[in-house]
Structure formats: C-alpha cells, structure tokens
Amino acid sequence: MKKVLVFLANGFEEIEALSPVDYLRRAGCEVVTAATGTSNRTVVGARGVSVVADMTLDVYLSGMTELPDAVVVPGGVNGSKNISVCQAALTVIDEMNEKGRIVAAICAAPAVVLGKTTVLAGRKWTCYPGYEEEVPESIRATHVQERVVESENLVTSAGAGCSEEFAMKLVYILCGEEVYNKVKSGTIQR
C-alpha cells in the first residue's frame, strides 16, 4: 500500500488538499494529513472550513520509520506561507526529493514552499499565475503555464480548478492505470 503525507496549515486551499486526500484514499493509499507548524490538529482553510488533521507533523515525524511514497503540499497564499516557515516540512520535502519520492504541490505552494527547497532545480514546473516570481533565479528551474506538470519525481499544478486533475495524476503515478480508471469511472469524472 502506497503511503502519502499531506501537509495542512492554516490558510490552506480546501479543495487542493482534500481532493488528493479523497481520491488517493479511494485508490487504496494510506493517506495521513499532518498539521504543520502547530501543536493543534485543527486547521482552518482559506474559505473558513475547519479540518481536523490526522495528527500534527511533529507526532507524524516522531513515529516515522521510513519516508512515505509521496508528499502533497496544498496551496493557498497563507497556507503556503505557513508551510514555508515550518522547517520540519521543508526538511521532509528535501529528504523526499533526495530519495526520488514523489513531491507534489499546487497553486502557490510550488513557488512559495518548494522555492525554499532543492526540489525545483533543473525541473519543469507550474504554479498559480504570478507566483513564479517568488522563486529565486538561482534555482534555475523551467516554469511553464500548464494545468498539471510532471517532471521526474515532481508533480505541480496551477490552482484550485486543477485539483481533480492534480489528484488523479497522483493516483495514476502511485497506483497505476487500472486503479486510475476504476477511480475515474467510479467518481463519474469527465
């Protein structure tokens, strides 16, 4: 069973976080939501939706024996900023990248969060329009304006309207075509 860690921080975009959680769980993945930068499991999204994370990131890390297969970083301006100042989250992202595990980010998160890590260097990526300016030029990554971009072990997406495509790209990568098709047909997707 594939294991996925999803970061949640106050100000996260609800659809960008919960679409991957939902679709990956439907696909049979073990998905853990972790509240970052807080000792409280309750986080409030950008649209005021309160979500109780499975655990805090500190608790997750204290019990972690191996890295998950993927980490998902949802966007939202404030959510992305809050994750970007959580050193533990940035360390996990860098470790995931070093081991070739899937690092996925959507909306502002590819620029605001991943721009503080080693993940974007030498890769093609996308984000919410305008946020590409947040990434230091020294990183030397190739920004493209596409809805969902896969580049080696990196998956990025442009924003909330791409959440389903982003989530399903992760289902395909982690679980294969057969499971992808089963989830797609079972949820009556386009």
PDB file of C-alpha atoms in Angstrom, residues 14-127:
ATOM      1  CA  GLU A  14      -9.519  23.178   0.973  1.00  0.00           C
ATOM      2  CA  ILE A  15     -10.140  21.694  -2.481  1.00  0.00           C
ATOM      3  CA  GLU A  16      -6.404  21.477  -3.225  1.00  0.00           C
ATOM      4  CA  ALA A  17      -5.775  19.465  -0.067  1.00  0.00           C
ATOM      5  CA  LEU A  18      -8.907  17.381   0.204  1.00  0.00           C
ATOM      6  CA  SER A  19      -9.207  16.308  -3.449  1.00  0.00           C
ATOM      7  CA  PRO A  20      -5.888  14.435  -3.267  1.00  0.00           C
ATOM      8  CA  VAL A  21      -6.831  13.015   0.154  1.00  0.00           C
ATOM      9  CA  ASP A  22     -10.169  11.783  -1.172  1.00  0.00           C
ATOM     10  CA  TYR A  23      -9.002  10.332  -4.493  1.00  0.00           C
ATOM     11  CA  LEU A  24      -5.860   8.737  -3.065  1.00  0.00           C
ATOM     12  CA  ARG A  25      -7.878   7.067  -0.302  1.00  0.00           C
ATOM     13  CA  ARG A  26     -10.367   5.811  -2.907  1.00  0.00           C
ATOM     14  CA  ALA A  27      -7.347   4.361  -4.739  1.00  0.00           C
ATOM     15  CA  GLY A  28      -6.331   2.435  -1.628  1.00  0.00           C
ATOM     16  CA  CYS A  29      -3.447   4.624  -0.487  1.00  0.00           C
ATOM     17  CA  GLU A  30      -2.748   5.202   3.186  1.00  0.00           C
ATOM     18  CA  VAL A  31      -3.067   8.988   3.421  1.00  0.00           C
ATOM     19  CA  VAL A  32      -2.096  10.914   6.553  1.00  0.00           C
ATOM     20  CA  THR A  33      -2.940  14.593   6.954  1.00  0.00           C
ATOM     21  CA  ALA A  34      -0.494  16.433   9.176  1.00  0.00           C
ATOM     22  CA  ALA A  35      -0.990  19.891  10.674  1.00  0.00           C
ATOM     23  CA  THR A  36       2.251  21.817  10.252  1.00  0.00           C
ATOM     24  CA  GLY A  37       3.760  24.455  12.493  1.00  0.00           C
ATOM     25  CA  THR A  38       1.283  23.892  15.298  1.00  0.00           C
ATOM     26  CA  SER A  39       0.577  21.615  18.215  1.00  0.00           C
ATOM     27  CA  ASN A  40      -3.129  21.763  17.329  1.00  0.00           C
ATOM     28  CA  ARG A  41      -4.644  19.257  14.884  1.00  0.00           C
ATOM     29  CA  THR A  42      -7.416  21.649  13.840  1.00  0.00           C
ATOM     30  CA  VAL A  43      -6.511  23.846  10.881  1.00  0.00           C
ATOM     31  CA  VAL A  44      -8.696  26.415   9.185  1.00  0.00           C
ATOM     32  CA  GLY A  45      -8.697  26.635   5.405  1.00  0.00           C
ATOM     33  CA  ALA A  46      -8.712  29.703   3.193  1.00  0.00           C
ATOM     34  CA  ARG A  47     -12.519  29.549   2.912  1.00  0.00           C
ATOM     35  CA  GLY A  48     -13.046  29.115   6.649  1.00  0.00           C
ATOM     36  CA  VAL A  49     -13.525  25.344   6.636  1.00  0.00           C
ATOM     37  CA  SER A  50     -12.072  23.772   9.788  1.00  0.00           C
ATOM     38  CA  VAL A  51     -10.401  20.414   9.286  1.00  0.00           C
ATOM     39  CA  VAL A  52      -9.047  18.112  11.968  1.00  0.00           C
ATOM     40  CA  ALA A  53      -5.776  16.666  10.680  1.00  0.00           C
ATOM     41  CA  ASP A  54      -4.965  13.040  11.449  1.00  0.00           C
ATOM     42  CA  MET A  55      -2.046  14.278  13.536  1.00  0.00           C
ATOM     43  CA  THR A  56       0.463  17.088  13.832  1.00  0.00           C
ATOM     44  CA  LEU A  57       3.626  16.920  11.767  1.00  0.00           C
ATOM     45  CA  ASP A  58       5.687  16.591  14.957  1.00  0.00           C
ATOM     46  CA  VAL A  59       3.716  13.495  16.005  1.00  0.00           C
ATOM     47  CA  TYR A  60       3.990  12.050  12.481  1.00  0.00           C
ATOM     48  CA  LEU A  61       7.747  12.550  12.406  1.00  0.00           C
ATOM     49  CA  SER A  62       8.235  11.109  15.890  1.00  0.00           C
ATOM     50  CA  GLY A  63       6.688   7.820  14.725  1.00  0.00           C
ATOM     51  CA  MET A  64       8.035   7.772  11.175  1.00  0.00           C
ATOM     52  CA  THR A  65      10.245   4.789  10.407  1.00  0.00           C
ATOM     53  CA  GLU A  66      10.544   5.459   6.673  1.00  0.00           C
ATOM     54  CA  LEU A  67       9.620   8.199   4.248  1.00  0.00           C
ATOM     55  CA  PRO A  68       6.192   7.997   2.600  1.00  0.00           C
ATOM     56  CA  ASP A  69       5.890   7.359  -1.135  1.00  0.00           C
ATOM     57  CA  ALA A  70       4.588  10.884  -1.736  1.00  0.00           C
ATOM     58  CA  VAL A  71       4.097  14.210  -0.029  1.00  0.00           C
ATOM     59  CA  VAL A  72       1.390  16.681  -1.070  1.00  0.00           C
ATOM     60  CA  VAL A  73       1.692  20.410  -0.412  1.00  0.00           C
ATOM     61  CA  PRO A  74      -1.605  22.235  -0.988  1.00  0.00           C
ATOM     62  CA  GLY A  75      -1.668  25.893  -1.896  1.00  0.00           C
ATOM     63  CA  GLY A  76      -3.495  28.888  -0.618  1.00  0.00           C
ATOM     64  CA  VAL A  77      -1.439  32.012  -0.093  1.00  0.00           C
ATOM     65  CA  ASN A  78      -1.496  31.898   3.698  1.00  0.00           C
ATOM     66  CA  GLY A  79      -1.351  28.120   3.859  1.00  0.00           C
ATOM     67  CA  SER A  80       1.699  28.078   1.608  1.00  0.00           C
ATOM     68  CA  LYS A  81       3.397  30.795   3.642  1.00  0.00           C
ATOM     69  CA  ASN A  82       2.683  28.899   6.861  1.00  0.00           C
ATOM     70  CA  ILE A  83       4.143  25.671   5.465  1.00  0.00           C
ATOM     71  CA  SER A  84       7.158  27.548   4.067  1.00  0.00           C
ATOM     72  CA  VAL A  85       8.205  28.653   7.556  1.00  0.00           C
ATOM     73  CA  CYS A  86       7.905  25.146   9.001  1.00  0.00           C
ATOM     74  CA  GLN A  87      11.477  23.825   8.911  1.00  0.00           C
ATOM     75  CA  ALA A  88      10.329  20.262   9.596  1.00  0.00           C
ATOM     76  CA  ALA A  89       8.110  20.340   6.486  1.00  0.00           C
ATOM     77  CA  LEU A  90      10.915  21.735   4.323  1.00  0.00           C
ATOM     78  CA  THR A  91      13.283  19.047   5.619  1.00  0.00           C
ATOM     79  CA  VAL A  92      10.793  16.279   4.773  1.00  0.00           C
ATOM     80  CA  ILE A  93      10.346  17.716   1.270  1.00  0.00           C
ATOM     81  CA  ASP A  94      14.102  17.829   0.681  1.00  0.00           C
ATOM     82  CA  GLU A  95      14.543  14.267   2.011  1.00  0.00           C
ATOM     83  CA  MET A  96      11.711  13.037  -0.214  1.00  0.00           C
ATOM     84  CA  ASN A  97      13.352  14.648  -3.226  1.00  0.00           C
ATOM     85  CA  GLU A  98      16.790  13.205  -2.395  1.00  0.00           C
ATOM     86  CA  LYS A  99      15.257   9.696  -2.246  1.00  0.00           C
ATOM     87  CA  GLY A 100      13.338  10.168  -5.519  1.00  0.00           C
ATOM     88  CA  ARG A 101       9.955  10.030  -3.787  1.00  0.00           C
ATOM     89  CA  ILE A 102       7.015  11.971  -5.222  1.00  0.00           C
ATOM     90  CA  VAL A 103       6.823  15.630  -4.211  1.00  0.00           C
ATOM     91  CA  ALA A 104       3.540  17.244  -5.275  1.00  0.00           C
ATOM     92  CA  ALA A 105       2.484  20.873  -4.844  1.00  0.00           C
ATOM     93  CA  ILE A 106      -0.335  23.009  -6.193  1.00  0.00           C
ATOM     94  CA  CYS A 107      -1.239  26.690  -6.594  1.00  0.00           C
ATOM     95  CA  ALA A 108       1.127  29.000  -4.653  1.00  0.00           C
ATOM     96  CA  ALA A 109       2.904  26.083  -2.943  1.00  0.00           C
ATOM     97  CA  PRO A 110       5.270  25.147  -5.805  1.00  0.00           C
ATOM     98  CA  ALA A 111       6.774  28.648  -5.664  1.00  0.00           C
ATOM     99  CA  VAL A 112       6.296  29.675  -2.036  1.00  0.00           C
ATOM    100  CA  VAL A 113       7.164  26.323  -0.417  1.00  0.00           C
ATOM    101  CA  LEU A 114       9.220  24.368  -2.953  1.00  0.00           C
ATOM    102  CA  GLY A 115      11.133  27.542  -3.825  1.00  0.00           C
ATOM    103  CA  LYS A 116      12.759  27.174  -0.393  1.00  0.00           C
ATOM    104  CA  THR A 117      13.902  23.599  -1.102  1.00  0.00           C
ATOM    105  CA  THR A 118      16.064  21.738  -3.625  1.00  0.00           C
ATOM    106  CA  VAL A 119      13.095  20.261  -5.494  1.00  0.00           C
ATOM    107  CA  LEU A 120      12.567  22.679  -8.395  1.00  0.00           C
ATOM    108  CA  ALA A 121      16.203  22.855  -9.538  1.00  0.00           C
ATOM    109  CA  GLY A 122      16.590  21.612 -13.099  1.00  0.00           C
ATOM    110  CA  ARG A 123      12.930  20.667 -13.454  1.00  0.00           C
ATOM    111  CA  LYS A 124       9.872  21.869 -15.325  1.00  0.00           C
ATOM    112  CA  TRP A 125       7.086  23.124 -13.032  1.00  0.00           C
ATOM    113  CA  THR A 126       3.963  25.264 -12.802  1.00  0.00           C
ATOM    114  CA  CYS A 127       2.100  27.282 -10.182  1.00  0.00           C
TER     115      CYS A 127
END
